[in-house]
Amino acid sequence: MVTERIFDRLPSGEEIRCFHLENRSGAYAEVLQYGALLTKLCVPDRNGTLTDVVLGYDTIEGYLTNGCFFGATIGRSGNRIEGARFTLDGQEVILEKNEGENNLHSGPDGFEKKMWKTEYISNDQNSVTFSRISPDGENGFPGEFDVSVTYEFTEENALRIVYEGVSDKTTVANMTNHSYFNLDGEGSGKILDQYLKIHAQLYTPVREDSIPLGQNTPVEGTPMDFRKEKRIGQDIEADFQQLKYTGGFDHNYVTDGYNMAEIREIACARSEKTGIALEVLTDCPCVQFYAGNFVDHEKGKNGHIYGKREGFCLETQVEPNAVNVPDFHSPVLNKGERYYSETVYRFSVKNK
């Protein structure tokens, strides 16, 4: 069942609608028209108590800044682009630098800072679709990009996110969701004792500024190996240069079994404390695992102050800077071609 209410107002006075997607069990997700943001995700723990497992803010003020990208729909291009520039169809494209010399998540004024149109509400699917026209040249990207994001919350406590779009010029499209999960509940403290498994033989090593070195490397024999379930905190402080560069885990994983347009599980996580388990399924080739290393005294929901490593992200994507590295999976969307990407965050309970 989809219901809506006013979440808040922009400084201009414009209303921001919040859409509440509740299934028959009472579990629910809440998403905002502003930024197409995921602001709440409440699922049952082993005692049946609804637990909000994503970090976020209670009012629009936090989302207007949102330096951590809580719940954000990232577009057109997730992650980093070296030098904030690339060449497409023989033309150099220059973006805004917002992380040193590089472009991060499309710049300081990405899709997460835009008002979206409420395109379609389906009570049958328990879903809402947001859309917008990203103008030619927005944040430097070529082409008018007609894009939509659909959030569906299923009876199986799965949040399904579908991105679709078409551009009238060849452009880059690599959209993702930047939610921070804490399976003990938002505001409950660090996620270091939660367990994670990533189905990936390879990861993408980076330079000190988090730009990839240009190749993917086996995880075997390194602290980056999550092929077998382990505590997030087990190796996060290991004496390993890659972890020192990024202050902990903040790396791309090239996941197993990629076959274009096919959905498969690429990661799973669980909390022993609450019994809440998460499976991540996607048609993307890669996922960025970020352990919240740079969250610092963020005033979040319910009076909570979020600190370092109190949420983790699993951002489905192609490799960072892929538009500049021919050996990586391509984020290029050809003129008139349909962009489609799907990611599912599915929750269940695992007893001890």
CSV table of C-alpha atoms in Angstrom, one decimal:
chain,number,residue,atom,x,y,z
A,1,MET,CA,0.0,0.0,0.0
A,2,VAL,CA,1.4,3.4,-1.0
A,3,THR,CA,0.5,6.5,1.0
A,4,GLU,CA,2.0,9.9,0.8
A,5,ARG,CA,2.5,13.0,3.0
A,6,ILE,CA,4.4,16.2,3.1
A,7,PHE,CA,7.9,15.5,4.4
A,8,ASP,CA,9.1,19.1,4.5
A,9,ARG,CA,9.5,22.2,2.4
A,10,LEU,CA,12.4,23.5,0.4
A,11,PRO,CA,13.7,27.0,1.4
A,12,SER,CA,11.6,28.2,-1.6
A,13,GLY,CA,8.5,26.9,0.1
A,14,GLU,CA,8.0,24.1,-2.4
A,15,GLU,CA,6.5,21.0,-0.8
A,16,ILE,CA,8.5,17.7,-0.7
A,17,ARG,CA,6.4,14.6,-0.8
A,18,CYS,CA,7.3,11.4,1.1
A,19,PHE,CA,6.0,8.1,-0.2
A,20,HIS,CA,5.4,5.3,2.3
A,21,LEU,CA,5.6,1.8,0.7
A,22,GLU,CA,4.2,-0.7,3.2
A,23,ASN,CA,3.6,-4.4,2.7
A,24,ARG,CA,1.1,-6.6,4.4
A,25,SER,CA,3.4,-7.5,7.2
A,26,GLY,CA,3.8,-3.8,8.2
A,27,ALA,CA,7.4,-3.5,7.0
A,28,TYR,CA,8.0,-0.4,4.9
A,29,ALA,CA,10.3,1.9,2.9
A,30,GLU,CA,10.0,5.6,2.6
A,31,VAL,CA,11.3,7.6,-0.3
A,32,LEU,CA,11.4,11.3,-1.1
A,33,GLN,CA,10.5,13.2,-4.2
A,34,TYR,CA,13.5,15.4,-3.5
A,35,GLY,CA,16.6,13.6,-4.7
A,36,ALA,CA,14.6,10.4,-5.2
A,37,LEU,CA,16.1,9.6,-1.8
A,38,LEU,CA,15.6,6.5,0.4
A,39,THR,CA,15.0,7.9,3.9
A,40,LYS,CA,13.7,4.9,5.8
A,41,LEU,CA,13.7,1.1,5.5
A,42,CYS,CA,12.0,-0.6,8.4
A,43,VAL,CA,12.2,-4.5,8.5
A,44,PRO,CA,11.6,-7.0,11.3
A,45,ASP,CA,14.3,-8.3,13.5
A,46,ARG,CA,14.3,-11.8,15.0
A,47,ASN,CA,11.7,-10.7,17.6
A,48,GLY,CA,9.5,-9.2,15.0
A,49,THR,CA,10.4,-5.6,16.0
A,50,LEU,CA,10.5,-3.2,13.1
A,51,THR,CA,14.0,-1.8,12.7
A,52,ASP,CA,15.1,1.1,10.5
A,53,VAL,CA,18.3,-0.1,8.9
A,54,VAL,CA,19.3,2.9,6.8
A,55,LEU,CA,21.0,6.2,8.0
A,56,GLY,CA,19.3,9.5,7.1
A,57,TYR,CA,17.9,12.7,8.3
A,58,ASP,CA,14.5,13.8,9.8
A,59,THR,CA,14.3,17.1,7.9
A,60,ILE,CA,15.2,18.5,4.6
A,61,GLU,CA,18.1,20.5,6.0
A,62,GLY,CA,20.3,17.5,6.2
A,63,TYR,CA,19.5,16.3,2.7
A,64,LEU,CA,20.2,19.8,1.2
A,65,THR,CA,23.8,19.4,2.3
A,66,ASN,CA,24.1,15.5,2.6
A,67,GLY,CA,27.9,15.4,2.2
A,68,CYS,CA,27.8,11.7,3.0
A,69,PHE,CA,25.1,11.0,0.3
A,70,PHE,CA,22.7,9.2,2.7
A,71,GLY,CA,20.1,7.4,0.7
A,72,ALA,CA,21.0,9.2,-2.4
A,73,THR,CA,20.1,8.4,-6.0
A,74,ILE,CA,23.4,9.0,-7.7
A,75,GLY,CA,23.5,10.2,-11.3
A,76,ARG,CA,24.3,10.4,-14.0
A,77,SER,CA,27.6,8.7,-13.0
A,78,GLY,CA,28.4,7.1,-9.7
A,79,ASN,CA,31.9,7.1,-8.1
A,80,ARG,CA,35.0,8.9,-9.3
A,81,ILE,CA,36.1,10.3,-12.7
A,82,GLU,CA,39.8,11.1,-12.9
A,83,GLY,CA,40.6,14.8,-13.5
A,84,ALA,CA,36.9,15.5,-13.8
A,85,ARG,CA,37.2,14.9,-17.6
A,86,PHE,CA,36.8,12.3,-20.3
A,87,THR,CA,36.6,12.0,-24.1
A,88,LEU,CA,33.4,10.9,-25.8
A,89,ASP,CA,32.8,10.8,-29.6
A,90,GLY,CA,36.1,12.7,-30.0
A,91,GLN,CA,35.0,15.5,-27.8
A,92,GLU,CA,36.5,16.3,-24.4
A,93,VAL,CA,33.9,16.5,-21.7
A,94,ILE,CA,34.8,18.6,-18.6
A,95,LEU,CA,33.0,18.1,-15.3
A,96,GLU,CA,33.2,20.0,-12.0
A,97,LYS,CA,35.9,19.0,-9.6
A,98,ASN,CA,34.4,18.2,-6.2
A,99,GLU,CA,37.0,15.8,-4.7
A,100,GLY,CA,40.4,17.2,-5.2
A,101,GLU,CA,41.1,17.1,-8.9
A,102,ASN,CA,38.5,14.5,-9.5
A,103,ASN,CA,34.7,14.3,-10.0
A,104,LEU,CA,32.8,12.3,-7.4
A,105,HIS,CA,29.2,11.1,-7.9
A,106,SER,CA,28.7,13.6,-10.9
A,107,GLY,CA,29.6,16.7,-8.9
A,108,PRO,CA,28.3,18.8,-6.1
A,109,ASP,CA,24.9,19.2,-7.6
A,110,GLY,CA,23.9,15.7,-8.8
A,111,PHE,CA,20.6,13.9,-9.0
A,112,GLU,CA,20.4,13.7,-5.2
A,113,LYS,CA,20.0,17.5,-5.1
A,114,LYS,CA,17.2,17.7,-7.7
A,115,MET,CA,13.4,17.7,-7.3
A,116,TRP,CA,11.9,14.8,-9.2
A,117,LYS,CA,8.5,14.5,-10.7
A,118,THR,CA,6.2,11.8,-9.3
A,119,GLU,CA,5.5,9.9,-12.5
A,120,TYR,CA,3.5,6.9,-11.3
A,121,ILE,CA,2.2,5.2,-8.2
A,122,SER,CA,1.2,1.6,-8.1
A,123,ASN,CA,-0.6,0.1,-5.1
A,124,ASP,CA,-0.6,-3.3,-6.9
A,125,GLN,CA,3.2,-3.2,-7.1
A,126,ASN,CA,3.7,-1.2,-3.9
A,127,SER,CA,5.9,1.2,-5.9
A,128,VAL,CA,6.5,4.8,-6.9
A,129,THR,CA,8.3,6.0,-10.0
A,130,PHE,CA,10.1,9.4,-10.1
A,131,SER,CA,11.3,11.0,-13.3
A,132,ARG,CA,13.1,14.1,-14.5
A,133,ILE,CA,14.7,15.5,-17.6
A,134,SER,CA,18.4,16.1,-17.1
A,135,PRO,CA,19.3,18.8,-19.5
A,136,ASP,CA,22.0,18.6,-22.1
A,137,GLY,CA,25.2,19.8,-20.3
A,138,GLU,CA,23.9,19.3,-16.8
A,139,ASN,CA,26.9,19.0,-14.6
A,140,GLY,CA,28.9,18.8,-17.8
A,141,PHE,CA,27.4,15.6,-19.2
A,142,PRO,CA,26.3,15.6,-22.8
A,143,GLY,CA,22.8,14.9,-24.0
A,144,GLU,CA,19.3,15.5,-22.7
A,145,PHE,CA,18.7,12.5,-20.4
A,146,ASP,CA,15.1,11.4,-19.8
A,147,VAL,CA,15.5,9.3,-16.7
A,148,SER,CA,13.4,7.5,-14.1
A,149,VAL,CA,13.9,5.7,-10.8
A,150,THR,CA,11.3,3.2,-9.5
A,151,TYR,CA,11.2,2.0,-5.9
A,152,GLU,CA,9.2,-1.2,-5.2
A,153,PHE,CA,8.9,-2.8,-1.8
A,154,THR,CA,7.7,-6.4,-2.0
A,155,GLU,CA,5.9,-8.8,0.3
A,156,GLU,CA,9.3,-10.6,0.7
A,157,ASN,CA,10.8,-7.4,2.3
A,158,ALA,CA,12.8,-6.7,-0.8
A,159,LEU,CA,13.5,-3.1,-1.9
A,160,ARG,CA,13.7,-3.2,-5.7
A,161,ILE,CA,15.3,-0.2,-7.4
A,162,VAL,CA,15.0,0.2,-11.2
A,163,TYR,CA,16.8,2.9,-13.2
A,164,GLU,CA,15.7,3.7,-16.8
A,165,GLY,CA,16.6,6.4,-19.3
A,166,VAL,CA,17.4,7.5,-22.8
A,167,SER,CA,19.6,10.3,-24.0
A,168,ASP,CA,19.6,12.2,-27.3
A,169,LYS,CA,23.4,12.2,-27.4
A,170,THR,CA,25.9,9.6,-26.4
A,171,THR,CA,26.6,10.1,-22.7
A,172,VAL,CA,27.7,8.3,-19.5
A,173,ALA,CA,25.1,6.5,-17.4
A,174,ASN,CA,26.2,4.6,-14.2
A,175,MET,CA,23.5,5.2,-11.6
A,176,THR,CA,23.4,3.8,-8.1
A,177,ASN,CA,21.9,4.1,-4.7
A,178,HIS,CA,24.2,5.3,-1.8
A,179,SER,CA,22.3,4.1,1.2
A,180,TYR,CA,24.2,3.3,4.4
A,181,PHE,CA,23.0,0.1,6.1
A,182,ASN,CA,23.3,-0.8,9.7
A,183,LEU,CA,21.6,-4.1,10.4
A,184,ASP,CA,21.6,-3.4,14.1
A,185,GLY,CA,19.4,-0.3,13.4
A,186,GLU,CA,20.4,3.2,12.4
A,187,GLY,CA,22.0,5.1,15.3
A,188,SER,CA,23.0,1.9,17.1
A,189,GLY,CA,26.7,2.3,16.8
A,190,LYS,CA,29.4,0.8,14.6
A,191,ILE,CA,28.9,-1.9,12.0
A,192,LEU,CA,32.3,-3.7,12.6
A,193,ASP,CA,30.7,-6.8,14.2
A,194,GLN,CA,28.3,-7.3,11.3
A,195,TYR,CA,29.1,-10.0,8.9
A,196,LEU,CA,29.6,-9.5,5.1
A,197,LYS,CA,30.3,-11.8,2.1
A,198,ILE,CA,31.0,-10.4,-1.4
A,199,HIS,CA,30.9,-12.8,-4.3
A,200,ALA,CA,34.0,-11.5,-6.0
A,201,GLN,CA,37.4,-12.9,-7.0
A,202,LEU,CA,38.7,-9.5,-8.0
A,203,TYR,CA,38.8,-6.0,-6.6
A,204,THR,CA,40.1,-2.7,-8.0
A,205,PRO,CA,43.2,-1.2,-6.4
A,206,VAL,CA,43.4,2.6,-6.2
A,207,ARG,CA,45.9,5.4,-5.8
A,208,GLU,CA,46.0,7.6,-2.8
A,209,ASP,CA,43.2,9.8,-4.2
A,210,SER,CA,41.0,6.7,-4.7
A,211,ILE,CA,41.3,6.7,-8.5
A,212,PRO,CA,41.9,3.1,-9.8
A,213,LEU,CA,45.3,2.1,-10.9
A,214,GLY,CA,43.7,0.7,-14.1
A,215,GLN,CA,43.5,-3.0,-13.5
A,216,ASN,CA,41.6,-5.5,-11.3
A,217,THR,CA,43.5,-7.7,-8.9
A,218,PRO,CA,42.7,-11.0,-7.1
A,219,VAL,CA,41.5,-10.6,-3.5
A,220,GLU,CA,43.1,-13.9,-2.6
A,221,GLY,CA,45.7,-13.5,0.2
A,222,THR,CA,44.7,-10.0,1.0
A,223,PRO,CA,42.5,-8.3,3.6
A,224,MET,CA,40.2,-7.4,0.7
A,225,ASP,CA,38.9,-11.0,0.5
A,226,PHE,CA,35.3,-11.3,1.4
A,227,ARG,CA,34.6,-14.5,-0.5
A,228,LYS,CA,34.0,-16.2,2.8
A,229,GLU,CA,31.8,-14.4,5.3
A,230,LYS,CA,33.7,-12.4,7.9
A,231,ARG,CA,33.2,-9.5,10.3
A,232,ILE,CA,33.5,-6.2,8.6
A,233,GLY,CA,35.9,-5.1,11.3
A,234,GLN,CA,38.1,-8.2,11.1
A,235,ASP,CA,40.7,-6.8,8.7
A,236,ILE,CA,39.7,-3.2,8.4
A,237,GLU,CA,42.8,-2.0,10.4
A,238,ALA,CA,45.2,-4.4,8.6
A,239,ASP,CA,48.7,-3.2,7.7
A,240,PHE,CA,47.8,-3.0,4.0
A,241,GLN,CA,48.4,0.0,1.8
A,242,GLN,CA,45.1,-0.1,0.0
A,243,LEU,CA,43.2,0.2,3.3
A,244,LYS,CA,45.5,3.0,4.5
A,245,TYR,CA,44.8,5.0,1.3
A,246,THR,CA,41.1,4.9,1.9
A,247,GLY,CA,40.9,4.8,5.7
A,248,GLY,CA,39.3,1.4,5.6
A,249,PHE,CA,37.3,-0.4,3.1
A,250,ASP,CA,36.2,1.8,0.2
A,251,HIS,CA,36.8,-0.3,-2.9
A,252,ASN,CA,35.2,-1.6,-6.0
A,253,TYR,CA,34.7,-5.4,-6.3
A,254,VAL,CA,34.2,-7.1,-9.7
A,255,THR,CA,31.5,-9.6,-8.8
A,256,ASP,CA,31.2,-13.1,-10.0
A,257,GLY,CA,28.8,-14.4,-12.7
A,258,TYR,CA,28.2,-11.2,-14.5
A,259,ASN,CA,26.0,-11.7,-17.6
A,260,MET,CA,24.6,-8.5,-19.0
A,261,ALA,CA,20.9,-7.9,-18.0
A,262,GLU,CA,20.8,-10.9,-15.6
A,263,ILE,CA,20.1,-10.4,-11.9
A,264,ARG,CA,22.2,-12.4,-9.5
A,265,GLU,CA,23.2,-12.2,-5.8
A,266,ILE,CA,26.5,-10.3,-5.5
A,267,ALA,CA,26.8,-9.8,-1.7
A,268,CYS,CA,25.1,-10.7,1.6
A,269,ALA,CA,25.4,-9.4,5.2
A,270,ARG,CA,23.9,-10.1,8.6
A,271,SER,CA,23.7,-9.0,12.2
A,272,GLU,CA,24.1,-11.5,15.0
A,273,LYS,CA,22.5,-9.0,17.3
A,274,THR,CA,19.2,-8.5,15.5
A,275,GLY,CA,19.2,-11.5,13.2
A,276,ILE,CA,18.5,-9.2,10.2
A,277,ALA,CA,20.1,-10.4,7.0
A,278,LEU,CA,20.6,-8.6,3.7
A,279,GLU,CA,21.1,-10.0,0.2
A,280,VAL,CA,22.1,-7.7,-2.6
A,281,LEU,CA,21.1,-8.7,-6.2
A,282,THR,CA,21.9,-6.7,-9.3
A,283,ASP,CA,22.5,-6.8,-13.0
A,284,CYS,CA,25.6,-4.6,-12.6
A,285,PRO,CA,29.1,-6.0,-12.9
A,286,CYS,CA,30.5,-4.4,-9.8
A,287,VAL,CA,29.8,-3.1,-6.3
A,288,GLN,CA,31.6,-0.5,-4.2
A,289,PHE,CA,31.9,-1.6,-0.6
A,290,TYR,CA,32.3,1.5,1.6
A,291,ALA,CA,32.5,1.1,5.4
A,292,GLY,CA,31.6,4.6,6.3
A,293,ASN,CA,35.2,5.6,7.1
A,294,PHE,CA,34.6,9.4,6.7
A,295,VAL,CA,31.2,9.9,8.5
A,296,ASP,CA,31.9,12.3,11.3
A,297,HIS,CA,29.4,13.7,13.8
A,298,GLU,CA,26.5,13.7,11.4
A,299,LYS,CA,23.2,14.8,13.1
A,300,GLY,CA,20.9,12.0,11.9
A,301,LYS,CA,17.4,10.7,12.5
A,302,ASN,CA,15.8,10.4,16.0
A,303,GLY,CA,18.5,12.6,17.6
A,304,HIS,CA,21.2,10.2,16.7
A,305,ILE,CA,24.7,11.4,15.9
A,306,TYR,CA,26.4,9.2,13.3
A,307,GLY,CA,30.1,8.6,13.5
A,308,LYS,CA,32.8,6.7,11.7
A,309,ARG,CA,31.9,3.2,10.5
A,310,GLU,CA,28.2,3.3,11.7
A,311,GLY,CA,26.9,2.3,8.3
A,312,PHE,CA,28.1,0.4,5.2
A,313,CYS,CA,27.3,1.0,1.6
A,314,LEU,CA,27.0,-1.6,-1.2
A,315,GLU,CA,26.8,0.6,-4.3
A,316,THR,CA,26.1,-1.4,-7.5
A,317,GLN,CA,28.0,0.1,-10.5
A,318,VAL,CA,30.7,-0.3,-13.1
A,319,GLU,CA,34.3,0.3,-12.1
A,320,PRO,CA,35.3,3.8,-10.9
A,321,ASN,CA,36.7,6.0,-13.7
A,322,ALA,CA,35.6,3.3,-16.2
A,323,VAL,CA,34.9,5.9,-18.9
A,324,ASN,CA,38.7,6.6,-19.0
A,325,VAL,CA,39.8,2.9,-18.8
A,326,PRO,CA,39.0,0.8,-21.9
A,327,ASP,CA,39.6,-2.5,-20.0
A,328,PHE,CA,36.9,-1.7,-17.5
A,329,HIS,CA,33.1,-2.3,-18.0
A,330,SER,CA,31.8,0.6,-20.2
A,331,PRO,CA,29.4,3.2,-18.7
A,332,VAL,CA,28.8,4.7,-22.1
A,333,LEU,CA,25.2,5.0,-23.2
A,334,ASN,CA,24.8,5.5,-26.9
A,335,LYS,CA,22.4,8.1,-28.4
A,336,GLY,CA,18.8,6.7,-28.4
A,337,GLU,CA,19.9,3.5,-26.5
A,338,ARG,CA,17.7,2.5,-23.5
A,339,TYR,CA,19.5,2.6,-20.1
A,340,TYR,CA,18.2,0.0,-17.7
A,341,SER,CA,19.7,-1.1,-14.4
A,342,GLU,CA,18.2,-3.0,-11.4
A,343,THR,CA,19.3,-3.6,-7.9
A,344,VAL,CA,17.5,-5.4,-5.1
A,345,TYR,CA,18.1,-5.2,-1.3
A,346,ARG,CA,16.3,-8.2,0.2
A,347,PHE,CA,15.9,-8.6,3.9
A,348,SER,CA,15.2,-11.7,6.0
A,349,VAL,CA,15.8,-13.0,9.5
A,350,LYS,CA,18.5,-15.5,10.5
A,351,ASN,CA,18.3,-17.1,13.9
A,352,LYS,CA,21.4,-17.8,15.9
